[in-house]
XYZ file of C-alpha atoms in Angstrom:
448
model
C 28.394 0.389 -18.959
C 25.166 2.160 -18.066
C 23.272 -1.005 -20.124
C 25.303 -3.275 -17.635
C 23.999 -2.014 -14.733
C 20.855 -1.119 -15.776
C 20.261 -5.149 -17.155
C 22.044 -6.649 -13.770
C 18.360 -5.122 -12.097
C 16.638 -5.359 -14.705
C 17.170 -9.467 -13.337
C 17.250 -8.975 -9.533
C 13.654 -6.921 -10.450
C 12.514 -9.582 -12.268
C 13.890 -12.995 -10.100
C 10.100 -14.159 -9.018
C 8.485 -14.141 -11.859
C 7.737 -16.094 -14.690
C 7.637 -13.874 -18.219
C 4.117 -14.411 -19.835
C 4.420 -15.300 -23.796
C 4.236 -12.845 -26.247
C 0.718 -13.300 -28.145
C 1.734 -15.093 -31.435
C 1.483 -12.851 -33.843
C -1.715 -13.447 -35.277
C -4.123 -13.049 -32.094
C -6.404 -9.934 -32.752
C -5.758 -6.312 -30.253
C -9.875 -7.468 -29.053
C -8.278 -11.179 -28.621
C -5.507 -9.830 -26.106
C -7.693 -7.293 -24.550
C -10.594 -10.251 -23.684
C -7.864 -12.382 -22.473
C -5.826 -9.992 -20.011
C -9.103 -8.589 -19.409
C -10.954 -12.167 -17.987
C -7.237 -14.354 -17.329
C -7.916 -16.724 -14.674
C -7.034 -16.333 -11.618
C -8.445 -12.567 -12.029
C -5.777 -9.904 -12.827
C -7.170 -7.675 -15.207
C -9.855 -5.668 -14.993
C -11.298 -7.899 -14.255
C -9.816 -8.505 -10.788
C -10.443 -4.535 -9.888
C -13.492 -5.729 -10.533
C -14.102 -8.388 -7.814
C -11.848 -6.177 -5.418
C -14.596 -2.765 -5.617
C -17.141 -5.042 -5.260
C -16.375 -6.047 -2.152
C -16.373 -3.159 -0.606
C -19.450 -2.317 -2.603
C -21.302 -5.960 -0.939
C -19.796 -4.467 2.957
C -21.617 -1.031 1.857
C -24.259 -2.386 1.380
C -25.119 -5.363 3.706
C -24.343 -2.262 6.954
C -26.956 -0.183 4.894
C -30.032 -2.397 3.779
C -31.773 -2.298 6.541
C -33.265 -5.693 6.146
C -29.798 -7.309 5.202
C -28.539 -5.143 8.794
C -31.135 -6.353 11.056
C -29.174 -10.128 9.904
C -25.655 -9.183 9.570
C -24.117 -8.430 12.825
C -20.261 -7.494 12.131
C -18.867 -6.862 15.107
C -16.738 -3.979 15.749
C -13.594 -6.182 17.749
C -13.793 -9.079 14.836
C -13.726 -6.103 12.245
C -11.219 -4.942 13.315
C -8.680 -7.693 14.744
C -9.527 -9.301 10.657
C -8.409 -5.961 9.432
C -5.682 -5.747 11.373
C -3.925 -9.242 9.552
C -5.249 -8.636 6.070
C -3.486 -5.770 7.109
C -0.426 -7.191 8.390
C -0.123 -9.810 5.246
C -0.803 -7.212 2.526
C 2.858 -4.964 4.228
C 4.577 -8.444 4.118
C 3.841 -8.995 0.683
C 5.490 -5.149 -0.015
C 8.743 -5.947 2.346
C 9.102 -9.493 0.283
C 8.711 -7.717 -3.178
C 10.918 -5.200 -2.532
C 14.624 -5.315 -4.185
C 18.095 -4.148 -2.240
C 19.867 -2.942 -5.443
C 17.039 -1.224 -6.565
C 15.495 0.710 -3.680
C 19.804 1.810 -3.966
C 19.786 3.511 -6.827
C 16.327 5.347 -5.829
C 17.248 6.166 -2.677
C 16.672 10.076 -3.420
C 13.790 9.917 -5.663
C 11.914 7.186 -2.909
C 12.010 9.187 -0.705
C 10.322 12.289 -2.359
C 7.843 10.226 -3.252
C 6.972 9.165 -0.080
C 7.199 13.033 2.003
C 7.066 15.492 -0.873
C 3.052 13.789 -2.180
C 1.496 13.631 1.652
C 2.530 16.941 2.746
C 1.348 17.957 -0.092
C -1.926 16.745 0.464
C -2.290 17.017 4.032
C -1.664 20.862 4.024
C -3.610 21.595 1.092
C -6.864 19.264 3.188
C -5.692 21.082 6.211
C -6.266 24.543 4.754
C -9.628 23.489 2.818
C -10.888 21.837 6.446
C -10.334 25.194 7.656
C -12.283 27.245 5.166
C -14.867 25.030 4.082
C -16.088 23.446 7.645
C -13.969 25.416 9.766
C -12.096 23.148 11.956
C -9.247 24.116 14.192
C -6.313 24.276 13.136
C -5.247 20.749 14.535
C -7.672 19.253 13.549
C -7.311 20.280 10.123
C -4.164 18.193 9.928
C -5.622 14.983 11.012
C -8.269 15.244 8.798
C -5.285 16.052 6.464
C -3.143 13.486 7.333
C -5.987 10.454 7.653
C -6.929 11.632 3.489
C -2.749 11.593 2.898
C -2.084 8.011 3.120
C -1.856 5.738 -0.009
C -3.616 2.575 -0.086
C -1.474 -0.696 0.170
C -3.966 -3.497 -0.390
C -4.729 -1.055 -3.513
C -1.003 -0.390 -4.649
C 0.588 -3.676 -3.643
C -1.094 -6.041 -5.579
C -1.562 -3.750 -8.508
C 2.411 -3.202 -8.879
C 3.212 -7.044 -7.704
C 0.827 -7.888 -11.574
C 2.553 -5.497 -13.411
C 5.910 -6.332 -12.020
C 5.428 -9.901 -12.965
C 4.153 -8.932 -16.624
C 7.420 -6.935 -17.083
C 5.925 -3.554 -17.212
C 8.704 -0.608 -15.661
C 10.649 -3.202 -14.154
C 13.779 -1.825 -16.291
C 13.609 1.478 -14.544
C 12.133 -0.031 -11.161
C 8.955 1.904 -11.290
C 7.220 -0.939 -9.474
C 9.768 -1.518 -6.408
C 9.804 2.391 -6.004
C 6.194 2.432 -5.400
C 5.730 -0.123 -3.517
C 8.486 1.453 -1.466
C 7.386 5.006 -1.315
C 4.045 3.813 -0.565
C 4.854 2.144 2.738
C 7.059 4.971 3.776
C 4.105 7.203 3.031
C 1.574 5.086 4.991
C 4.356 5.231 8.290
C 4.016 9.397 7.471
C 0.705 9.861 7.753
C -0.012 6.965 10.807
C 2.404 9.255 12.688
C 1.959 12.333 11.650
C -2.057 11.668 12.759
C -0.731 10.422 15.809
C 1.295 12.930 16.998
C -1.693 16.097 15.932
C -4.399 13.520 17.711
C -2.227 13.267 20.794
C -1.797 17.371 20.394
C -5.632 17.576 19.473
C -7.152 15.789 22.976
C -4.053 17.689 24.698
C -2.901 14.229 26.380
C 0.514 16.018 26.060
C 3.497 18.849 25.023
C 3.747 19.415 21.982
C 7.472 18.195 22.008
C 6.550 14.805 23.933
C 4.361 13.892 21.040
C 6.558 14.766 18.171
C 9.923 12.804 20.358
C 6.814 10.360 20.499
C 6.019 10.172 16.272
C 9.654 9.725 15.953
C 9.985 6.873 18.777
C 7.842 4.887 17.247
C 9.383 4.655 14.091
C 12.757 3.696 15.466
C 10.957 1.331 17.653
C 8.892 -0.293 14.386
C 12.774 -0.246 12.695
C 15.096 -1.822 15.746
C 12.345 -4.331 16.215
C 11.827 -5.198 12.775
C 15.615 -5.673 11.663
C 16.466 -7.911 14.284
C 13.030 -9.835 13.534
C 13.837 -10.377 9.996
C 18.043 -11.209 10.965
C 16.042 -13.381 12.781
C 13.927 -15.777 10.624
C 17.223 -15.867 8.438
C 18.607 -18.180 9.762
C 15.278 -19.929 12.137
C 14.354 -22.093 11.442
C 17.764 -23.535 9.679
C 18.263 -24.412 5.865
C 18.168 -28.774 7.034
C 14.712 -28.430 7.783
C 11.197 -30.038 5.049
C 8.986 -28.315 4.526
C 11.177 -24.914 4.834
C 9.447 -22.496 2.811
C 6.146 -23.249 4.639
C 7.648 -22.691 8.216
C 9.152 -19.561 6.838
C 6.009 -18.311 6.009
C 4.037 -18.841 9.321
C 6.944 -17.332 10.667
C 6.998 -14.166 8.966
C 3.085 -14.413 8.800
C 2.864 -14.312 12.872
C 5.849 -12.212 13.173
C 3.758 -9.639 11.306
C 0.597 -9.898 12.802
C 2.549 -10.289 16.129
C 3.608 -6.835 14.815
C 0.661 -5.099 14.279
C -1.217 -6.362 17.068
C 1.488 -5.886 19.889
C 1.780 -2.489 18.307
C -2.025 -1.469 19.107
C -1.213 -2.989 22.948
C 1.574 -1.149 23.698
C 0.536 2.453 22.539
C 2.273 2.232 18.667
C 0.632 1.726 16.281
C 2.250 3.584 13.693
C 5.011 1.374 14.329
C 3.532 -1.784 13.782
C 3.193 -1.208 9.977
C 7.199 -0.426 9.162
C 8.224 -3.233 11.493
C 6.152 -5.678 9.414
C 8.223 -3.922 5.799
C 11.167 -4.050 7.372
C 10.787 -7.111 8.932
C 10.177 -8.914 5.364
C 12.758 -7.020 3.702
C 15.096 -7.862 5.412
C 14.598 -11.585 5.699
C 14.018 -11.687 2.001
C 16.723 -10.302 1.020
C 18.858 -13.142 3.200
C 15.978 -15.834 1.389
C 17.471 -14.725 -1.975
C 15.843 -17.216 -4.561
C 14.274 -19.293 -2.181
C 11.894 -16.540 -1.492
C 9.727 -17.095 -4.822
C 8.312 -19.926 -2.846
C 7.399 -17.630 0.169
C 6.131 -15.497 -2.416
C 2.868 -17.507 -3.768
C 2.384 -18.922 -0.209
C 1.833 -15.483 1.457
C 0.006 -14.206 -1.499
C -2.702 -17.519 -0.577
C -3.412 -15.994 2.620
C -3.976 -13.299 0.912
C -6.707 -14.331 -1.587
C -8.060 -15.331 1.604
C -8.068 -11.634 3.855
C -8.411 -9.474 1.086
C -12.555 -10.157 0.949
C -12.494 -10.010 4.176
C -10.431 -6.359 4.430
C -12.284 -5.184 1.512
C -15.243 -6.197 2.752
C -14.909 -4.935 6.396
C -14.656 -1.307 5.196
C -17.418 -1.391 3.572
C -19.195 -2.656 6.398
C -17.620 0.349 8.176
C -19.428 3.836 6.687
C -22.946 3.934 7.940
C -25.398 6.886 5.327
C -26.842 7.397 8.622
C -23.228 8.840 9.975
C -23.049 11.035 7.297
C -24.052 14.938 7.434
C -25.411 16.048 4.088
C -24.616 19.738 4.828
C -21.258 18.636 4.612
C -20.324 16.080 2.576
C -20.731 18.377 -0.662
C -17.834 20.104 1.021
C -15.908 16.847 1.837
C -16.100 15.807 -1.835
C -14.501 19.660 -2.950
C -12.172 18.684 -0.139
C -10.855 16.184 -1.854
C -10.832 16.400 -5.379
C -8.558 19.451 -4.594
C -6.047 17.908 -2.408
C -6.238 15.246 -4.965
C -4.855 17.379 -8.031
C -2.543 18.809 -5.840
C -1.140 15.345 -4.800
C -0.845 14.440 -8.210
C 0.355 17.594 -9.338
C 3.582 17.038 -6.278
C 4.558 13.466 -7.275
C 4.941 14.369 -11.252
C 7.240 16.870 -9.717
C 8.724 14.332 -6.851
C 9.806 12.115 -10.279
C 11.063 14.090 -12.966
C 14.231 14.573 -11.802
C 14.786 10.605 -11.564
C 15.317 9.295 -14.979
C 12.208 8.958 -15.955
C 10.152 9.124 -19.492
C 7.075 11.279 -19.762
C 4.907 8.391 -19.591
C 6.322 7.185 -16.469
C 5.690 10.040 -14.546
C 1.719 10.041 -15.490
C 2.057 6.451 -14.900
C 3.302 6.925 -11.221
C 1.232 10.639 -10.157
C -1.399 8.051 -11.422
C -0.834 4.986 -9.125
C -0.701 7.685 -5.847
C -4.343 7.836 -6.262
C -6.321 5.285 -4.333
C -7.153 5.436 -0.373
C -8.872 2.725 1.382
C -6.811 0.851 3.935
C -5.380 3.720 6.614
C -8.740 5.317 5.913
C -10.758 2.671 8.011
C -7.697 1.973 10.018
C -7.822 5.437 11.390
C -10.746 7.223 9.715
C -12.906 6.521 12.621
C -10.103 6.641 15.726
C -10.459 11.099 15.941
C -14.533 10.256 17.021
C -13.913 7.500 18.812
C -11.720 9.564 21.050
C -14.154 12.637 20.991
C -16.778 10.465 21.914
C -15.027 9.410 25.225
C -14.299 12.727 25.879
C -17.855 13.256 25.832
C -17.536 16.578 23.612
C -20.304 17.075 21.486
C -17.986 19.481 19.381
C -15.080 17.323 19.034
C -17.920 14.689 17.806
C -18.954 16.527 14.761
C -15.496 17.930 14.241
C -14.650 13.688 14.372
C -17.998 12.892 11.934
C -16.141 15.376 9.636
C -12.746 13.461 9.524
C -15.007 9.845 9.304
C -16.835 11.632 6.142
C -13.994 12.719 4.010
C -12.367 9.047 5.391
C -15.799 7.163 3.981
C -16.063 9.900 0.353
C -11.616 8.848 -0.077
C -13.005 5.166 -0.014
C -15.714 4.671 -1.884
C -14.890 7.706 -4.898
C -10.215 7.032 -5.071
C -10.361 2.992 -4.502
C -12.493 2.239 -7.501
C -10.736 4.815 -9.758
C -7.420 4.583 -9.239
C -7.638 0.644 -9.213
C -9.246 0.688 -12.982
C -5.913 4.195 -13.308
C -3.183 1.774 -12.381
C -4.637 -1.618 -14.310
C -6.000 0.381 -17.828
C -2.324 2.985 -17.572
C -0.425 -0.157 -16.766
C 0.427 -1.174 -20.241
C -0.162 1.195 -22.015
C 2.617 3.793 -19.842
C 4.998 1.653 -18.881
C 7.972 0.140 -21.046
C 7.892 -4.159 -20.557
C 10.888 -5.820 -20.236
C 13.057 -7.554 -22.918
C 13.636 -10.835 -22.519
C 15.985 -11.484 -25.380
C 18.845 -9.004 -24.433
C 19.296 -10.571 -21.574
C 19.359 -13.869 -23.137
C 21.353 -12.850 -25.763
C 24.330 -10.746 -23.637
C 23.772 -14.306 -21.334
C 25.262 -16.014 -24.816
C 27.156 -13.445 -25.511
C 29.365 -14.506 -22.045
C 29.270 -17.877 -22.564
C 31.187 -16.966 -25.821
C 33.553 -15.564 -24.835
C 34.714 -18.185 -21.787
C 35.078 -20.048 -24.936
C 37.195 -17.632 -26.187
C 39.408 -17.747 -23.444
C 39.309 -21.362 -22.575
C 40.656 -22.178 -26.370
C 44.318 -23.276 -26.087
C 47.209 -20.359 -27.229
């Protein structure tokens, strides 16, 4: 019985992917390695190198004096392009989720989303209080900035591994994409709550209830919009996949920008994720074509996201006396996060290699840190308080170092460890089972 259920889930997890052909027996190991690295379009280590190059290119444009004088990036356009890219990558994450795998893994999904994030947040808050002498509210602001995992790094990497059949039998890619999205919502909600408490914009109870309200608004709005685009446009229209892609991307961007406009920044990402998931469940097998179109949009906006993240960071804004403490906070918090992640998946049916991979895949940080890392500093500047500006600069420094260190390391670790630590799905077993079912049906049809 377990084998039949496992085979059914594997088929569902792989319904939108094509298994690559197995290498021939005569091909050597170095040749297979080079083919994986230099696949076209870039999918292996080369893709991660290109991504990290975008980040460093933006950083160099901002901090090279003769280039920064020629290239001026307006903050409003930079924020808008990054939010567009964020909405696209969350749409891909929502479309890539599988309902049956989530139902099976819902317990470990919640543990994986809450446990590592809260562990890293609390560790970073205590260390920031001890090392940087930040107040507790600001320590937790820094902790929640640091506690979010990057969907811009994790989601594309998981989709590549899922396309190759790695880890799909136990739903590892789906688990990481789903838990990563919940992890980000938790971090953004906690950040907004602590930010409001730090600047005394309302009572503590009001800020806590506001965070809960953001989650509820995001889920409800995403569910309504997802049900709407399930049935509109109708099935009898031409170019249906393109029209559905326009709708899901347009509504996702509307959700992200609308949530910021109406003062609920934590609900936009959750709305986008739920919208894409609900719509994808209704589209069933037709979802494959829509995923391909959304992937094209991601390839267009990916350089904007990582390039503009790198351009957000200025060397002149970094205070040398705090960089060492910030690196120490980041390193210790990451170790705690890795240990907590390993413990959270210890009783979920994974073997040791899969537990190690899930722990290492929870390292990269980029998108959320770039999106909210400077908000505390901007808010402090509006209050014209030098001490609060100093706290905000410390938070921004940690966010920058988290992007610069963990994004390339995490992406390379996922690319290298995935094929080695995850088990590849076997297609022969599914074909044999289907053949056996056909044989049984033929026997039942024979006259007695």
